[in-house]
């Protein structure tokens, strides 16, 4: 698997505030008097005024956050190294002809303003109130975008995440704790020395659930634990290890098989789940017949043929046989036109619109899409839990970000080692 992250997490408001302060402080560098060249970096330079401003801003940020301030020498050395790396990346951007359009810059500025819960006008005034020109802020953002483009271009293709790596990470306690949802679980515990027979209880519980009864009431009536079967909200790692593999495979509203423990026999019930990754999606099971217009059978004749096919279906002919005979969709015609289960966003807009407003087991009127003429029949609908897929996406992003940082650090070290650097000693 080799691909960029599927989504970018929105920074917290605190992180956005820090980013805004960094922009403010960095942009201020351009307003300083250029006094002398402090470092030669290939065919570019780092100015002493840049170093001094970075030192001043670091101390100001440290005073706000309470961070430890290194010695003057160590702080200066660290800032010089950071400015060298920045200059090297900007040189690469210039040589590669990387340009940031006004449109891209405007979108980025708007996003930064939104992350700070400000309008564009408020965002601009927040800098001007500090005596920093908005144009200088835009220049700083443009530099950051260029550096980001360089890093993506140099590092992205070095990163490969296999399916095995992803699965192994998802099975770690770290992933389950950080990314997994909270589960609301109830149980029925029949103790080892109980007079109740667990098999009889289980049969009655399953029958009651199938009849639509509430498990909460059942657990309160049957369970012999102190909490009347309520195990509360917890991450899956917060439940006994004996329960975890069972809970991983339970859907909301499902009852587990009997689990034996030292305390007795347990019947688990997944009542609900919550968290950022929790997602449910409606899916449709559809079959269709497609006629693609061509020179032999132009558009109007394809429409007429589709009308006649629909009439034959309404008269009782078999959908599978007519799909196999007439459909121009090679992927489904031998399957009776079956497309399987799919959620919103998979099919073309015209097809999806008809699918979503169709009644079950009714053949639609003929309709046109970009592919040709269709009729379709929705044979089932369901609500699917997509939480595990969302967690897998987040896990991929997590692994990608971690590998990206590792590869970037290595790449920057190589870049620094190959460069001509002369630090002036005044």
JSON list of C-alpha atoms in Angstrom, two decimals, residues 161-342:
[
{"chain": "A", "resi": 161, "resn": "UNK", "atom": "CA", "xyz": [2.97, 0.78, 4.51]},
{"chain": "A", "resi": 162, "resn": "UNK", "atom": "CA", "xyz": [2.06, -2.86, 3.96]},
{"chain": "A", "resi": 163, "resn": "UNK", "atom": "CA", "xyz": [-1.27, -4.41, 4.83]},
{"chain": "A", "resi": 164, "resn": "UNK", "atom": "CA", "xyz": [0.54, -6.58, 7.37]},
{"chain": "A", "resi": 165, "resn": "UNK", "atom": "CA", "xyz": [1.98, -3.52, 9.11]},
{"chain": "A", "resi": 166, "resn": "UNK", "atom": "CA", "xyz": [-1.44, -1.92, 9.26]},
{"chain": "A", "resi": 167, "resn": "UNK", "atom": "CA", "xyz": [-3.11, -5.04, 10.69]},
{"chain": "A", "resi": 168, "resn": "UNK", "atom": "CA", "xyz": [-0.33, -5.55, 13.24]},
{"chain": "A", "resi": 169, "resn": "UNK", "atom": "CA", "xyz": [-0.66, -1.95, 14.42]},
{"chain": "A", "resi": 170, "resn": "UNK", "atom": "CA", "xyz": [-4.45, -2.20, 14.69]},
{"chain": "A", "resi": 171, "resn": "UNK", "atom": "CA", "xyz": [-4.00, -5.20, 16.98]},
{"chain": "A", "resi": 172, "resn": "UNK", "atom": "CA", "xyz": [-1.73, -3.31, 19.39]},
{"chain": "A", "resi": 173, "resn": "UNK", "atom": "CA", "xyz": [-3.02, -1.94, 22.68]},
{"chain": "A", "resi": 174, "resn": "UNK", "atom": "CA", "xyz": [-1.76, 1.50, 21.59]},
{"chain": "A", "resi": 175, "resn": "UNK", "atom": "CA", "xyz": [-4.07, 1.55, 18.55]},
{"chain": "A", "resi": 176, "resn": "UNK", "atom": "CA", "xyz": [-7.04, 0.15, 20.44]},
{"chain": "A", "resi": 177, "resn": "UNK", "atom": "CA", "xyz": [-6.64, 2.70, 23.21]},
{"chain": "A", "resi": 178, "resn": "UNK", "atom": "CA", "xyz": [-5.94, 5.75, 21.04]},
{"chain": "A", "resi": 179, "resn": "UNK", "atom": "CA", "xyz": [-8.15, 5.10, 18.03]},
{"chain": "A", "resi": 180, "resn": "UNK", "atom": "CA", "xyz": [-10.84, 2.68, 19.19]},
{"chain": "A", "resi": 181, "resn": "UNK", "atom": "CA", "xyz": [-14.33, 3.82, 20.23]},
{"chain": "A", "resi": 182, "resn": "UNK", "atom": "CA", "xyz": [-15.81, 3.57, 23.69]},
{"chain": "A", "resi": 183, "resn": "UNK", "atom": "CA", "xyz": [-18.22, 0.66, 24.02]},
{"chain": "A", "resi": 184, "resn": "UNK", "atom": "CA", "xyz": [-21.35, 0.54, 26.15]},
{"chain": "A", "resi": 185, "resn": "UNK", "atom": "CA", "xyz": [-21.69, -3.11, 27.18]},
{"chain": "A", "resi": 186, "resn": "UNK", "atom": "CA", "xyz": [-24.18, -4.96, 29.31]},
{"chain": "A", "resi": 187, "resn": "UNK", "atom": "CA", "xyz": [-23.94, -8.51, 30.53]},
{"chain": "A", "resi": 188, "resn": "UNK", "atom": "CA", "xyz": [-25.88, -11.28, 32.15]},
{"chain": "A", "resi": 189, "resn": "UNK", "atom": "CA", "xyz": [-23.73, -13.08, 34.70]},
{"chain": "A", "resi": 190, "resn": "UNK", "atom": "CA", "xyz": [-24.88, -16.42, 36.04]},
{"chain": "A", "resi": 191, "resn": "UNK", "atom": "CA", "xyz": [-22.56, -17.36, 38.88]},
{"chain": "A", "resi": 192, "resn": "UNK", "atom": "CA", "xyz": [-20.93, -20.77, 39.16]},
{"chain": "A", "resi": 193, "resn": "UNK", "atom": "CA", "xyz": [-22.98, -21.75, 42.22]},
{"chain": "A", "resi": 194, "resn": "UNK", "atom": "CA", "xyz": [-26.25, -20.31, 40.88]},
{"chain": "A", "resi": 195, "resn": "UNK", "atom": "CA", "xyz": [-29.47, -22.31, 40.80]},
{"chain": "A", "resi": 196, "resn": "UNK", "atom": "CA", "xyz": [-30.19, -20.89, 37.33]},
{"chain": "A", "resi": 197, "resn": "UNK", "atom": "CA", "xyz": [-29.17, -22.94, 34.31]},
{"chain": "A", "resi": 198, "resn": "UNK", "atom": "CA", "xyz": [-27.10, -20.89, 31.87]},
{"chain": "A", "resi": 199, "resn": "UNK", "atom": "CA", "xyz": [-28.37, -22.76, 28.81]},
{"chain": "A", "resi": 200, "resn": "UNK", "atom": "CA", "xyz": [-31.98, -22.08, 29.75]},
{"chain": "A", "resi": 201, "resn": "UNK", "atom": "CA", "xyz": [-31.20, -18.42, 30.43]},
{"chain": "A", "resi": 202, "resn": "UNK", "atom": "CA", "xyz": [-29.35, -18.05, 27.13]},
{"chain": "A", "resi": 203, "resn": "UNK", "atom": "CA", "xyz": [-32.23, -19.58, 25.14]},
{"chain": "A", "resi": 204, "resn": "UNK", "atom": "CA", "xyz": [-34.74, -17.28, 26.80]},
{"chain": "A", "resi": 205, "resn": "UNK", "atom": "CA", "xyz": [-32.56, -14.20, 26.25]},
{"chain": "A", "resi": 206, "resn": "UNK", "atom": "CA", "xyz": [-32.02, -14.91, 22.55]},
{"chain": "A", "resi": 207, "resn": "UNK", "atom": "CA", "xyz": [-35.72, -15.58, 22.02]},
{"chain": "A", "resi": 208, "resn": "UNK", "atom": "CA", "xyz": [-36.64, -12.39, 23.86]},
{"chain": "A", "resi": 209, "resn": "UNK", "atom": "CA", "xyz": [-34.20, -10.29, 21.81]},
{"chain": "A", "resi": 210, "resn": "UNK", "atom": "CA", "xyz": [-35.60, -11.74, 18.58]},
{"chain": "A", "resi": 211, "resn": "UNK", "atom": "CA", "xyz": [-39.05, -10.77, 19.81]},
{"chain": "A", "resi": 212, "resn": "UNK", "atom": "CA", "xyz": [-37.89, -7.18, 20.25]},
{"chain": "A", "resi": 213, "resn": "UNK", "atom": "CA", "xyz": [-37.44, -7.04, 24.01]},
{"chain": "A", "resi": 214, "resn": "UNK", "atom": "CA", "xyz": [-34.89, -4.70, 25.60]},
{"chain": "A", "resi": 215, "resn": "UNK", "atom": "CA", "xyz": [-31.70, -6.34, 26.84]},
{"chain": "A", "resi": 216, "resn": "UNK", "atom": "CA", "xyz": [-31.40, -3.81, 29.67]},
{"chain": "A", "resi": 217, "resn": "UNK", "atom": "CA", "xyz": [-34.56, -5.18, 31.24]},
{"chain": "A", "resi": 218, "resn": "UNK", "atom": "CA", "xyz": [-33.38, -8.75, 30.68]},
{"chain": "A", "resi": 219, "resn": "UNK", "atom": "CA", "xyz": [-29.99, -8.08, 32.30]},
{"chain": "A", "resi": 220, "resn": "UNK", "atom": "CA", "xyz": [-31.64, -6.41, 35.30]},
{"chain": "A", "resi": 221, "resn": "UNK", "atom": "CA", "xyz": [-33.87, -9.45, 35.74]},
{"chain": "A", "resi": 222, "resn": "UNK", "atom": "CA", "xyz": [-31.32, -12.21, 35.19]},
{"chain": "A", "resi": 223, "resn": "UNK", "atom": "CA", "xyz": [-27.81, -10.94, 35.95]},
{"chain": "A", "resi": 224, "resn": "UNK", "atom": "CA", "xyz": [-26.32, -11.88, 39.30]},
{"chain": "A", "resi": 225, "resn": "UNK", "atom": "CA", "xyz": [-23.65, -9.17, 39.41]},
{"chain": "A", "resi": 226, "resn": "UNK", "atom": "CA", "xyz": [-23.83, -6.09, 41.65]},
{"chain": "A", "resi": 227, "resn": "UNK", "atom": "CA", "xyz": [-24.43, -3.60, 38.82]},
{"chain": "A", "resi": 228, "resn": "UNK", "atom": "CA", "xyz": [-27.42, -5.44, 37.32]},
{"chain": "A", "resi": 229, "resn": "UNK", "atom": "CA", "xyz": [-25.44, -6.19, 34.19]},
{"chain": "A", "resi": 230, "resn": "UNK", "atom": "CA", "xyz": [-24.25, -2.64, 33.48]},
{"chain": "A", "resi": 231, "resn": "UNK", "atom": "CA", "xyz": [-20.53, -2.65, 32.52]},
{"chain": "A", "resi": 232, "resn": "UNK", "atom": "CA", "xyz": [-20.61, 1.04, 31.55]},
{"chain": "A", "resi": 233, "resn": "UNK", "atom": "CA", "xyz": [-18.66, 2.90, 28.87]},
{"chain": "A", "resi": 234, "resn": "UNK", "atom": "CA", "xyz": [-15.05, 1.78, 28.31]},
{"chain": "A", "resi": 235, "resn": "UNK", "atom": "CA", "xyz": [-12.43, 1.40, 25.62]},
{"chain": "A", "resi": 236, "resn": "UNK", "atom": "CA", "xyz": [-12.15, -2.22, 24.61]},
{"chain": "A", "resi": 237, "resn": "UNK", "atom": "CA", "xyz": [-8.83, -2.45, 26.47]},
{"chain": "A", "resi": 238, "resn": "UNK", "atom": "CA", "xyz": [-10.71, -1.56, 29.66]},
{"chain": "A", "resi": 239, "resn": "UNK", "atom": "CA", "xyz": [-12.72, -4.78, 29.57]},
{"chain": "A", "resi": 240, "resn": "UNK", "atom": "CA", "xyz": [-11.36, -8.12, 30.84]},
{"chain": "A", "resi": 241, "resn": "UNK", "atom": "CA", "xyz": [-9.08, -9.70, 28.26]},
{"chain": "A", "resi": 242, "resn": "UNK", "atom": "CA", "xyz": [-11.44, -12.69, 28.17]},
{"chain": "A", "resi": 243, "resn": "UNK", "atom": "CA", "xyz": [-14.15, -10.41, 26.72]},
{"chain": "A", "resi": 244, "resn": "UNK", "atom": "CA", "xyz": [-12.11, -8.43, 24.22]},
{"chain": "A", "resi": 245, "resn": "UNK", "atom": "CA", "xyz": [-12.00, -10.79, 21.23]},
{"chain": "A", "resi": 246, "resn": "UNK", "atom": "CA", "xyz": [-15.76, -11.33, 21.52]},
{"chain": "A", "resi": 247, "resn": "UNK", "atom": "CA", "xyz": [-16.53, -7.60, 21.75]},
{"chain": "A", "resi": 248, "resn": "UNK", "atom": "CA", "xyz": [-14.40, -6.89, 18.67]},
{"chain": "A", "resi": 249, "resn": "UNK", "atom": "CA", "xyz": [-16.76, -8.98, 16.57]},
{"chain": "A", "resi": 250, "resn": "UNK", "atom": "CA", "xyz": [-20.09, -7.90, 18.10]},
{"chain": "A", "resi": 251, "resn": "UNK", "atom": "CA", "xyz": [-22.36, -5.47, 16.27]},
{"chain": "A", "resi": 252, "resn": "UNK", "atom": "CA", "xyz": [-24.63, -3.09, 18.14]},
{"chain": "A", "resi": 253, "resn": "UNK", "atom": "CA", "xyz": [-27.70, -4.99, 19.31]},
{"chain": "A", "resi": 254, "resn": "UNK", "atom": "CA", "xyz": [-26.03, -8.42, 19.13]},
{"chain": "A", "resi": 255, "resn": "UNK", "atom": "CA", "xyz": [-25.74, -10.99, 21.91]},
{"chain": "A", "resi": 256, "resn": "UNK", "atom": "CA", "xyz": [-22.56, -13.01, 22.38]},
{"chain": "A", "resi": 257, "resn": "UNK", "atom": "CA", "xyz": [-22.22, -16.72, 22.95]},
{"chain": "A", "resi": 258, "resn": "UNK", "atom": "CA", "xyz": [-21.75, -17.84, 26.55]},
{"chain": "A", "resi": 259, "resn": "UNK", "atom": "CA", "xyz": [-18.31, -16.99, 27.95]},
{"chain": "A", "resi": 260, "resn": "UNK", "atom": "CA", "xyz": [-16.97, -18.97, 30.91]},
{"chain": "A", "resi": 261, "resn": "UNK", "atom": "CA", "xyz": [-14.86, -17.31, 33.59]},
{"chain": "A", "resi": 262, "resn": "UNK", "atom": "CA", "xyz": [-13.87, -17.94, 37.18]},
{"chain": "A", "resi": 263, "resn": "UNK", "atom": "CA", "xyz": [-16.92, -15.93, 38.29]},
{"chain": "A", "resi": 264, "resn": "UNK", "atom": "CA", "xyz": [-19.39, -17.92, 36.24]},
{"chain": "A", "resi": 265, "resn": "UNK", "atom": "CA", "xyz": [-21.01, -17.71, 32.79]},
{"chain": "A", "resi": 266, "resn": "UNK", "atom": "CA", "xyz": [-21.38, -14.41, 30.93]},
{"chain": "A", "resi": 267, "resn": "UNK", "atom": "CA", "xyz": [-23.66, -13.29, 28.09]},
{"chain": "A", "resi": 268, "resn": "UNK", "atom": "CA", "xyz": [-22.45, -9.97, 26.60]},
{"chain": "A", "resi": 269, "resn": "UNK", "atom": "CA", "xyz": [-24.56, -7.44, 24.73]},
{"chain": "A", "resi": 270, "resn": "UNK", "atom": "CA", "xyz": [-23.14, -4.48, 22.78]},
{"chain": "A", "resi": 271, "resn": "UNK", "atom": "CA", "xyz": [-25.57, -1.68, 23.54]},
{"chain": "A", "resi": 272, "resn": "UNK", "atom": "CA", "xyz": [-23.84, 1.26, 21.84]},
{"chain": "A", "resi": 273, "resn": "UNK", "atom": "CA", "xyz": [-20.52, 2.81, 20.86]},
{"chain": "A", "resi": 274, "resn": "UNK", "atom": "CA", "xyz": [-19.23, 6.37, 20.69]},
{"chain": "A", "resi": 275, "resn": "UNK", "atom": "CA", "xyz": [-16.15, 8.31, 19.60]},
{"chain": "A", "resi": 276, "resn": "UNK", "atom": "CA", "xyz": [-14.77, 10.34, 16.65]},
{"chain": "A", "resi": 277, "resn": "UNK", "atom": "CA", "xyz": [-14.35, 7.23, 14.48]},
{"chain": "A", "resi": 278, "resn": "UNK", "atom": "CA", "xyz": [-17.87, 5.89, 15.02]},
{"chain": "A", "resi": 279, "resn": "UNK", "atom": "CA", "xyz": [-19.71, 5.97, 11.69]},
{"chain": "A", "resi": 280, "resn": "UNK", "atom": "CA", "xyz": [-22.84, 4.33, 10.29]},
{"chain": "A", "resi": 281, "resn": "UNK", "atom": "CA", "xyz": [-23.80, 4.28, 6.64]},
{"chain": "A", "resi": 282, "resn": "UNK", "atom": "CA", "xyz": [-26.88, 3.23, 4.73]},
{"chain": "A", "resi": 283, "resn": "UNK", "atom": "CA", "xyz": [-26.21, 0.71, 1.96]},
{"chain": "A", "resi": 284, "resn": "UNK", "atom": "CA", "xyz": [-28.31, -0.49, -0.94]},
{"chain": "A", "resi": 285, "resn": "UNK", "atom": "CA", "xyz": [-28.27, -3.87, -2.66]},
{"chain": "A", "resi": 286, "resn": "UNK", "atom": "CA", "xyz": [-28.98, -3.24, -6.34]},
{"chain": "A", "resi": 287, "resn": "UNK", "atom": "CA", "xyz": [-29.22, -5.05, -9.65]},
{"chain": "A", "resi": 288, "resn": "UNK", "atom": "CA", "xyz": [-29.48, -3.34, -13.02]},
{"chain": "A", "resi": 289, "resn": "UNK", "atom": "CA", "xyz": [-29.47, -3.68, -16.80]},
{"chain": "A", "resi": 290, "resn": "UNK", "atom": "CA", "xyz": [-27.37, -1.27, -18.86]},
{"chain": "A", "resi": 291, "resn": "UNK", "atom": "CA", "xyz": [-27.68, -0.51, -22.58]},
{"chain": "A", "resi": 292, "resn": "UNK", "atom": "CA", "xyz": [-24.81, 1.51, -24.07]},
{"chain": "A", "resi": 293, "resn": "UNK", "atom": "CA", "xyz": [-25.81, 3.36, -27.27]},
{"chain": "A", "resi": 294, "resn": "UNK", "atom": "CA", "xyz": [-23.63, 2.69, -30.33]},
{"chain": "A", "resi": 295, "resn": "UNK", "atom": "CA", "xyz": [-23.69, 3.08, -34.10]},
{"chain": "A", "resi": 296, "resn": "UNK", "atom": "CA", "xyz": [-25.79, -0.02, -34.61]},
{"chain": "A", "resi": 297, "resn": "UNK", "atom": "CA", "xyz": [-28.20, 0.87, -31.78]},
{"chain": "A", "resi": 298, "resn": "UNK", "atom": "CA", "xyz": [-28.27, 4.65, -31.27]},
{"chain": "A", "resi": 299, "resn": "UNK", "atom": "CA", "xyz": [-29.60, 6.44, -28.23]},
{"chain": "A", "resi": 300, "resn": "UNK", "atom": "CA", "xyz": [-33.31, 6.49, -29.13]},
{"chain": "A", "resi": 301, "resn": "UNK", "atom": "CA", "xyz": [-33.35, 2.80, -30.09]},
{"chain": "A", "resi": 302, "resn": "UNK", "atom": "CA", "xyz": [-31.53, 1.93, -26.85]},
{"chain": "A", "resi": 303, "resn": "UNK", "atom": "CA", "xyz": [-34.23, 3.76, -24.90]},
{"chain": "A", "resi": 304, "resn": "UNK", "atom": "CA", "xyz": [-37.00, 1.91, -26.78]},
{"chain": "A", "resi": 305, "resn": "UNK", "atom": "CA", "xyz": [-35.33, -1.46, -26.16]},
{"chain": "A", "resi": 306, "resn": "UNK", "atom": "CA", "xyz": [-34.99, -0.66, -22.45]},
{"chain": "A", "resi": 307, "resn": "UNK", "atom": "CA", "xyz": [-38.69, 0.17, -22.27]},
{"chain": "A", "resi": 308, "resn": "UNK", "atom": "CA", "xyz": [-39.53, -3.20, -23.80]},
{"chain": "A", "resi": 309, "resn": "UNK", "atom": "CA", "xyz": [-37.16, -5.03, -21.41]},
{"chain": "A", "resi": 310, "resn": "UNK", "atom": "CA", "xyz": [-38.88, -3.37, -18.45]},
{"chain": "A", "resi": 311, "resn": "UNK", "atom": "CA", "xyz": [-42.29, -4.41, -19.77]},
{"chain": "A", "resi": 312, "resn": "UNK", "atom": "CA", "xyz": [-41.07, -8.03, -20.00]},
{"chain": "A", "resi": 313, "resn": "UNK", "atom": "CA", "xyz": [-39.87, -7.85, -16.40]},
{"chain": "A", "resi": 314, "resn": "UNK", "atom": "CA", "xyz": [-43.21, -6.49, -15.23]},
{"chain": "A", "resi": 315, "resn": "UNK", "atom": "CA", "xyz": [-44.87, -9.33, -17.11]},
{"chain": "A", "resi": 316, "resn": "UNK", "atom": "CA", "xyz": [-42.94, -11.82, -14.96]},
{"chain": "A", "resi": 317, "resn": "UNK", "atom": "CA", "xyz": [-39.81, -12.69, -16.96]},
{"chain": "A", "resi": 318, "resn": "UNK", "atom": "CA", "xyz": [-36.62, -13.43, -15.01]},
{"chain": "A", "resi": 319, "resn": "UNK", "atom": "CA", "xyz": [-34.32, -10.47, -14.26]},
{"chain": "A", "resi": 320, "resn": "UNK", "atom": "CA", "xyz": [-31.21, -12.68, -14.27]},
{"chain": "A", "resi": 321, "resn": "UNK", "atom": "CA", "xyz": [-31.91, -14.04, -17.73]},
{"chain": "A", "resi": 322, "resn": "UNK", "atom": "CA", "xyz": [-32.74, -10.66, -19.27]},
{"chain": "A", "resi": 323, "resn": "UNK", "atom": "CA", "xyz": [-29.58, -9.13, -17.74]},
{"chain": "A", "resi": 324, "resn": "UNK", "atom": "CA", "xyz": [-27.46, -11.94, -19.16]},
{"chain": "A", "resi": 325, "resn": "UNK", "atom": "CA", "xyz": [-29.08, -11.51, -22.58]},
{"chain": "A", "resi": 326, "resn": "UNK", "atom": "CA", "xyz": [-29.16, -7.73, -22.95]},
{"chain": "A", "resi": 327, "resn": "UNK", "atom": "CA", "xyz": [-26.95, -5.92, -20.41]},
{"chain": "A", "resi": 328, "resn": "UNK", "atom": "CA", "xyz": [-23.79, -4.18, -21.68]},
{"chain": "A", "resi": 329, "resn": "UNK", "atom": "CA", "xyz": [-22.24, -4.13, -18.21]},
{"chain": "A", "resi": 330, "resn": "UNK", "atom": "CA", "xyz": [-19.58, -6.89, -18.40]},
{"chain": "A", "resi": 331, "resn": "UNK", "atom": "CA", "xyz": [-19.01, -6.82, -14.64]},
{"chain": "A", "resi": 332, "resn": "UNK", "atom": "CA", "xyz": [-22.57, -7.72, -13.67]},
{"chain": "A", "resi": 333, "resn": "UNK", "atom": "CA", "xyz": [-24.42, -9.29, -16.62]},
{"chain": "A", "resi": 334, "resn": "UNK", "atom": "CA", "xyz": [-23.34, -12.85, -15.78]},
{"chain": "A", "resi": 335, "resn": "UNK", "atom": "CA", "xyz": [-24.36, -12.23, -12.16]},
{"chain": "A", "resi": 336, "resn": "UNK", "atom": "CA", "xyz": [-27.93, -11.38, -13.09]},
{"chain": "A", "resi": 337, "resn": "UNK", "atom": "CA", "xyz": [-27.12, -7.68, -13.07]},
{"chain": "A", "resi": 338, "resn": "UNK", "atom": "CA", "xyz": [-26.24, -7.79, -9.36]},
{"chain": "A", "resi": 339, "resn": "UNK", "atom": "CA", "xyz": [-23.98, -4.98, -8.15]},
{"chain": "A", "resi": 340, "resn": "UNK", "atom": "CA", "xyz": [-23.86, -6.07, -4.51]},
{"chain": "A", "resi": 341, "resn": "UNK", "atom": "CA", "xyz": [-24.00, -3.74, -1.50]},
{"chain": "A", "resi": 342, "resn": "UNK", "atom": "CA", "xyz": [-22.79, -0.16, -1.78]}
]
